[in-house]
Every structure is written in C-alpha cells, then in structure tokens.
Amino acid sequence: YLQKLGYKDIIIPKIYSAEGIKEYFEKNIEEFKDKKIALIRALDGMNTLLNIDNLKIDLVPVYKTQLNIPENVEEIKSAIESGNMYAIVFSSPSTFKGFLNIFKNDSATLLKKMKVAAIGKTTENFIEKQGFKVNIVPDRSTFEEIVKKLKTTSNLEDEISYWNSV
C-alpha cells in the first residue's frame, strides 16, 4: 500500500513484529542514530520500540483498542461447545484479552475445544503467560501464513483420525 502511495524506501524486517523492527534498528543503529522516528500504533501497544538505546522514537498513537462485545456471543459459544469451530486466531495480545473478557470463566473450557493460533511470537508469549496453550504460530506473522498452517494442521488431523479409526 505504501508503494501505491509513492513511497520508495520501504524497509520490511525479516520478522514481522516490533521485535523484528527492533532487531533491524539495532543492527543498523548508525543509519538511524540522529534521526527522529515516529512509532505509529495503538495507544495501548507494547513498548518494545520505545526502549532502544541511542534512538529517538516518539509514540504517535492513532487509535485506542476498545473491547467490543458482539451481539452473537451465545451463538459463538454454542458453536465452539458443539465442536463446530476448528480453530480460533488471535492477532494480538489485545484480541486475546478481549476473548477472556467476553467469555470470562468459560474461556479455558472453550479454548480446549479448538486449535489456538497466534499471529506471532509476541501474541503466543502473551497467551502462554496467561496459562493457555498455543497450537499454531506461523513462521511469518501474516493471516495468509496462519491459513496455510491451519490447512496443513487440519489435513494432518484428518489423516490421524482416519488411521486411528481403521
């Protein structure tokens, strides 16, 4: 999208996360040392990039994460309980916090009924620190990679089920 807008010098780190950007900055510290850098993100994000020595990074919050309680919570809960959901994907620690806030004491039971996917290591670490298991983390933090992993995992599960039933 940035290219479509006419930007040319776009840097994409190997790891698609704040950790990946931090690693890139630290490896190329001389290039960024005396320059001002704006970190455009949610107000409630992690401070990974704000604590890099020798860099002046200013936080520019452009949105605030808020809990959204969907109208169909009971329908979602029933679908999970009945085994009609194969997996749930968490795209950030905030989405996991939202799940816990919506389903409260039922969260653990519901999560055990399906595969848990985290978009990246930061989200995986957050979920695991809350005492929950993550089954799927893509090598690259994109939804496309999560879908590929889910397809692979799904096919593997189907094969295992088939051979166990024979």
PDB file of C-alpha atoms in Angstrom:
ATOM      1  CA  TYR A   1       0.000   0.000   0.000  1.00  0.00           C
ATOM      2  CA  LEU A   2       2.862   2.375   0.786  1.00  0.00           C
ATOM      3  CA  GLN A   3       4.312   1.699  -2.663  1.00  0.00           C
ATOM      4  CA  LYS A   4       0.941   2.556  -4.230  1.00  0.00           C
ATOM      5  CA  LEU A   5       1.097   5.876  -2.381  1.00  0.00           C
ATOM      6  CA  GLY A   6       4.501   6.572  -3.946  1.00  0.00           C
ATOM      7  CA  TYR A   7       6.874   5.693  -1.112  1.00  0.00           C
ATOM      8  CA  LYS A   8      10.098   4.132  -2.345  1.00  0.00           C
ATOM      9  CA  ASP A   9      12.432   3.424   0.589  1.00  0.00           C
ATOM     10  CA  ILE A  10      10.344   0.868   2.434  1.00  0.00           C
ATOM     11  CA  ILE A  11      12.110  -1.429   4.866  1.00  0.00           C
ATOM     12  CA  ILE A  12      10.472  -4.709   5.840  1.00  0.00           C
ATOM     13  CA  PRO A  13      12.213  -6.645   8.623  1.00  0.00           C
ATOM     14  CA  LYS A  14      12.656 -10.407   8.400  1.00  0.00           C
ATOM     15  CA  ILE A  15      10.407 -10.846  11.431  1.00  0.00           C
ATOM     16  CA  TYR A  16       7.046  -9.054  11.056  1.00  0.00           C
ATOM     17  CA  SER A  17       6.745  -7.637  14.565  1.00  0.00           C
ATOM     18  CA  ALA A  18       8.050  -4.953  16.894  1.00  0.00           C
ATOM     19  CA  GLU A  19      10.825  -7.399  17.812  1.00  0.00           C
ATOM     20  CA  GLY A  20      11.790  -7.667  14.137  1.00  0.00           C
ATOM     21  CA  ILE A  21      11.866  -3.897  13.739  1.00  0.00           C
ATOM     22  CA  LYS A  22      13.874  -3.539  16.953  1.00  0.00           C
ATOM     23  CA  GLU A  23      16.389  -6.086  15.690  1.00  0.00           C
ATOM     24  CA  TYR A  24      16.666  -4.206  12.375  1.00  0.00           C
ATOM     25  CA  PHE A  25      17.196  -0.859  14.148  1.00  0.00           C
ATOM     26  CA  GLU A  26      19.839  -2.319  16.449  1.00  0.00           C
ATOM     27  CA  LYS A  27      21.751  -3.913  13.551  1.00  0.00           C
ATOM     28  CA  ASN A  28      21.642  -0.633  11.620  1.00  0.00           C
ATOM     29  CA  ILE A  29      21.939   1.770  14.556  1.00  0.00           C
ATOM     30  CA  GLU A  30      24.304   4.180  12.745  1.00  0.00           C
ATOM     31  CA  GLU A  31      21.756   4.750   9.978  1.00  0.00           C
ATOM     32  CA  PHE A  32      19.074   5.838  12.474  1.00  0.00           C
ATOM     33  CA  LYS A  33      21.160   7.266  15.327  1.00  0.00           C
ATOM     34  CA  ASP A  34      20.495  11.015  14.904  1.00  0.00           C
ATOM     35  CA  LYS A  35      17.116  10.796  13.227  1.00  0.00           C
ATOM     36  CA  LYS A  36      13.667  11.229  14.723  1.00  0.00           C
ATOM     37  CA  ILE A  37      11.443   8.196  14.333  1.00  0.00           C
ATOM     38  CA  ALA A  38       7.662   8.138  14.766  1.00  0.00           C
ATOM     39  CA  LEU A  39       6.082   4.948  16.057  1.00  0.00           C
ATOM     40  CA  ILE A  40       2.530   4.943  14.736  1.00  0.00           C
ATOM     41  CA  ARG A  41       0.381   2.403  16.559  1.00  0.00           C
ATOM     42  CA  ALA A  42      -2.366   1.859  19.119  1.00  0.00           C
ATOM     43  CA  LEU A  43      -2.184   3.801  22.365  1.00  0.00           C
ATOM     44  CA  ASP A  44      -2.047   0.567  24.382  1.00  0.00           C
ATOM     45  CA  GLY A  45       0.694  -1.230  22.444  1.00  0.00           C
ATOM     46  CA  MET A  46       3.851  -2.768  23.829  1.00  0.00           C
ATOM     47  CA  ASN A  47       6.872  -0.533  24.420  1.00  0.00           C
ATOM     48  CA  THR A  48       9.411  -2.732  22.633  1.00  0.00           C
ATOM     49  CA  LEU A  49      10.478   0.023  20.232  1.00  0.00           C
ATOM     50  CA  LEU A  50      10.333   2.872  22.730  1.00  0.00           C
ATOM     51  CA  ASN A  51      13.236   1.482  24.745  1.00  0.00           C
ATOM     52  CA  ILE A  52      16.041   1.226  22.189  1.00  0.00           C
ATOM     53  CA  ASP A  53      19.262   2.887  23.335  1.00  0.00           C
ATOM     54  CA  ASN A  54      20.608   5.705  21.147  1.00  0.00           C
ATOM     55  CA  LEU A  55      17.363   6.152  19.195  1.00  0.00           C
ATOM     56  CA  LYS A  56      14.807   8.937  19.486  1.00  0.00           C
ATOM     57  CA  ILE A  57      11.474   7.231  18.889  1.00  0.00           C
ATOM     58  CA  ASP A  58       8.279   9.172  19.550  1.00  0.00           C
ATOM     59  CA  LEU A  59       4.981   7.417  20.088  1.00  0.00           C
ATOM     60  CA  VAL A  60       2.170   8.633  17.832  1.00  0.00           C
ATOM     61  CA  PRO A  61      -0.983   6.784  18.915  1.00  0.00           C
ATOM     62  CA  VAL A  62      -3.581   6.782  16.133  1.00  0.00           C
ATOM     63  CA  TYR A  63      -6.222   4.597  17.766  1.00  0.00           C
ATOM     64  CA  LYS A  64      -7.242   3.157  21.105  1.00  0.00           C
ATOM     65  CA  THR A  65      -8.075  -0.515  21.490  1.00  0.00           C
ATOM     66  CA  GLN A  66     -11.535  -0.992  22.983  1.00  0.00           C
ATOM     67  CA  LEU A  67     -13.401  -4.111  23.991  1.00  0.00           C
ATOM     68  CA  ASN A  68     -16.177  -4.990  21.582  1.00  0.00           C
ATOM     69  CA  ILE A  69     -18.802  -7.414  22.780  1.00  0.00           C
ATOM     70  CA  PRO A  70     -20.527  -8.892  19.724  1.00  0.00           C
ATOM     71  CA  GLU A  71     -24.281  -9.377  19.713  1.00  0.00           C
ATOM     72  CA  ASN A  72     -23.907 -13.101  18.942  1.00  0.00           C
ATOM     73  CA  VAL A  73     -21.759 -14.135  21.937  1.00  0.00           C
ATOM     74  CA  GLU A  74     -24.073 -17.005  22.864  1.00  0.00           C
ATOM     75  CA  GLU A  75     -24.145 -18.228  19.254  1.00  0.00           C
ATOM     76  CA  ILE A  76     -20.338 -18.215  19.129  1.00  0.00           C
ATOM     77  CA  LYS A  77     -20.143 -20.005  22.477  1.00  0.00           C
ATOM     78  CA  SER A  78     -22.603 -22.685  21.286  1.00  0.00           C
ATOM     79  CA  ALA A  79     -20.659 -23.213  18.045  1.00  0.00           C
ATOM     80  CA  ILE A  80     -17.445 -23.729  19.996  1.00  0.00           C
ATOM     81  CA  GLU A  81     -19.060 -26.032  22.576  1.00  0.00           C
ATOM     82  CA  SER A  82     -20.634 -28.175  19.859  1.00  0.00           C
ATOM     83  CA  GLY A  83     -17.296 -28.681  18.132  1.00  0.00           C
ATOM     84  CA  ASN A  84     -18.258 -26.648  15.057  1.00  0.00           C
ATOM     85  CA  MET A  85     -15.171 -24.437  15.333  1.00  0.00           C
ATOM     86  CA  TYR A  86     -11.847 -25.910  14.321  1.00  0.00           C
ATOM     87  CA  ALA A  87      -9.627 -23.021  15.396  1.00  0.00           C
ATOM     88  CA  ILE A  88      -9.522 -19.540  16.831  1.00  0.00           C
ATOM     89  CA  VAL A  89      -6.982 -16.965  15.649  1.00  0.00           C
ATOM     90  CA  PHE A  90      -5.602 -14.244  17.900  1.00  0.00           C
ATOM     91  CA  SER A  91      -3.961 -11.380  16.046  1.00  0.00           C
ATOM     92  CA  SER A  92      -2.608  -9.579  19.113  1.00  0.00           C
ATOM     93  CA  PRO A  93      -2.481  -9.743  22.892  1.00  0.00           C
ATOM     94  CA  SER A  94      -5.460  -7.356  22.868  1.00  0.00           C
ATOM     95  CA  THR A  95      -7.635  -9.798  20.931  1.00  0.00           C
ATOM     96  CA  PHE A  96      -6.831 -12.490  23.487  1.00  0.00           C
ATOM     97  CA  LYS A  97      -7.660 -10.114  26.360  1.00  0.00           C
ATOM     98  CA  GLY A  98     -10.958  -9.412  24.607  1.00  0.00           C
ATOM     99  CA  PHE A  99     -11.754 -13.125  24.393  1.00  0.00           C
ATOM    100  CA  LEU A 100     -11.051 -13.543  28.115  1.00  0.00           C
ATOM    101  CA  ASN A 101     -13.207 -10.525  28.954  1.00  0.00           C
ATOM    102  CA  ILE A 102     -16.126 -11.783  26.887  1.00  0.00           C
ATOM    103  CA  PHE A 103     -16.077 -15.448  27.918  1.00  0.00           C
ATOM    104  CA  LYS A 104     -14.648 -14.983  31.427  1.00  0.00           C
ATOM    105  CA  ASN A 105     -14.725 -18.274  33.413  1.00  0.00           C
ATOM    106  CA  ASP A 106     -15.699 -20.273  30.305  1.00  0.00           C
ATOM    107  CA  SER A 107     -12.555 -19.207  28.401  1.00  0.00           C
ATOM    108  CA  ALA A 108     -10.388 -22.184  29.397  1.00  0.00           C
ATOM    109  CA  THR A 109     -13.074 -24.742  28.555  1.00  0.00           C
ATOM    110  CA  LEU A 110     -13.813 -23.114  25.207  1.00  0.00           C
ATOM    111  CA  LEU A 111     -10.155 -22.845  24.192  1.00  0.00           C
ATOM    112  CA  LYS A 112      -9.595 -26.554  24.874  1.00  0.00           C
ATOM    113  CA  LYS A 113     -12.240 -27.416  22.259  1.00  0.00           C
ATOM    114  CA  MET A 114     -10.311 -25.978  19.304  1.00  0.00           C
ATOM    115  CA  LYS A 115      -6.859 -25.169  17.979  1.00  0.00           C
ATOM    116  CA  VAL A 116      -5.447 -21.870  19.219  1.00  0.00           C
ATOM    117  CA  ALA A 117      -3.483 -19.860  16.661  1.00  0.00           C
ATOM    118  CA  ALA A 118      -1.383 -16.782  17.429  1.00  0.00           C
ATOM    119  CA  ILE A 119      -0.252 -14.499  14.635  1.00  0.00           C
ATOM    120  CA  GLY A 120       3.267 -14.228  16.053  1.00  0.00           C
ATOM    121  CA  LYS A 121       5.630 -14.797  18.950  1.00  0.00           C
ATOM    122  CA  THR A 122       4.504 -11.741  20.927  1.00  0.00           C
ATOM    123  CA  THR A 123       0.898 -12.926  20.916  1.00  0.00           C
ATOM    124  CA  GLU A 124       1.955 -16.521  21.586  1.00  0.00           C
ATOM    125  CA  ASN A 125       4.055 -15.462  24.584  1.00  0.00           C
ATOM    126  CA  PHE A 126       1.210 -13.369  25.986  1.00  0.00           C
ATOM    127  CA  ILE A 127      -1.313 -16.212  25.671  1.00  0.00           C
ATOM    128  CA  GLU A 128       1.071 -18.703  27.266  1.00  0.00           C
ATOM    129  CA  LYS A 129       1.839 -16.318  30.144  1.00  0.00           C
ATOM    130  CA  GLN A 130      -1.887 -16.377  30.886  1.00  0.00           C
ATOM    131  CA  GLY A 131      -1.630 -20.168  31.258  1.00  0.00           C
ATOM    132  CA  PHE A 132      -3.073 -21.237  27.903  1.00  0.00           C
ATOM    133  CA  LYS A 133      -1.619 -23.402  25.132  1.00  0.00           C
ATOM    134  CA  VAL A 134      -0.972 -22.149  21.601  1.00  0.00           C
ATOM    135  CA  ASN A 135      -1.075 -24.809  18.883  1.00  0.00           C
ATOM    136  CA  ILE A 136      -0.249 -22.806  15.767  1.00  0.00           C
ATOM    137  CA  VAL A 137       2.175 -19.931  15.138  1.00  0.00           C
ATOM    138  CA  PRO A 138       3.145 -19.133  11.546  1.00  0.00           C
ATOM    139  CA  ASP A 139       6.765 -18.605  10.542  1.00  0.00           C
ATOM    140  CA  ARG A 140       5.811 -15.170   9.185  1.00  0.00           C
ATOM    141  CA  SER A 141       3.253 -13.101  11.080  1.00  0.00           C
ATOM    142  CA  THR A 142       0.533 -12.826   8.442  1.00  0.00           C
ATOM    143  CA  PHE A 143      -3.013 -14.132   8.185  1.00  0.00           C
ATOM    144  CA  GLU A 144      -2.059 -15.838   4.924  1.00  0.00           C
ATOM    145  CA  GLU A 145       0.577 -17.879   6.770  1.00  0.00           C
ATOM    146  CA  ILE A 146      -1.888 -18.743   9.548  1.00  0.00           C
ATOM    147  CA  VAL A 147      -4.355 -20.062   6.958  1.00  0.00           C
ATOM    148  CA  LYS A 148      -1.596 -22.190   5.381  1.00  0.00           C
ATOM    149  CA  LYS A 149      -0.682 -23.613   8.801  1.00  0.00           C
ATOM    150  CA  LEU A 150      -4.319 -24.296   9.629  1.00  0.00           C
ATOM    151  CA  LYS A 151      -4.785 -26.159   6.349  1.00  0.00           C
ATOM    152  CA  THR A 152      -1.673 -28.247   6.996  1.00  0.00           C
ATOM    153  CA  THR A 153      -2.694 -28.970  10.587  1.00  0.00           C
ATOM    154  CA  SER A 154      -6.266 -29.750   9.553  1.00  0.00           C
ATOM    155  CA  ASN A 155      -5.165 -32.249   6.902  1.00  0.00           C
ATOM    156  CA  LEU A 156      -2.767 -33.902   9.332  1.00  0.00           C
ATOM    157  CA  GLU A 157      -5.507 -34.228  11.957  1.00  0.00           C
ATOM    158  CA  ASP A 158      -7.862 -35.767   9.385  1.00  0.00           C
ATOM    159  CA  GLU A 159      -5.235 -38.332   8.398  1.00  0.00           C
ATOM    160  CA  ILE A 160      -4.507 -39.236  12.024  1.00  0.00           C
ATOM    161  CA  SER A 161      -8.237 -39.628  12.752  1.00  0.00           C
ATOM    162  CA  TYR A 162      -8.664 -41.796   9.667  1.00  0.00           C
ATOM    163  CA  TRP A 163      -5.757 -44.121  10.508  1.00  0.00           C
ATOM    164  CA  ASN A 164      -6.854 -44.380  14.140  1.00  0.00           C
ATOM    165  CA  SER A 165     -10.320 -45.473  13.042  1.00  0.00           C
ATOM    166  CA  VAL A 166      -9.035 -48.192  10.651  1.00  0.00           C
TER     167      VAL A 166
END
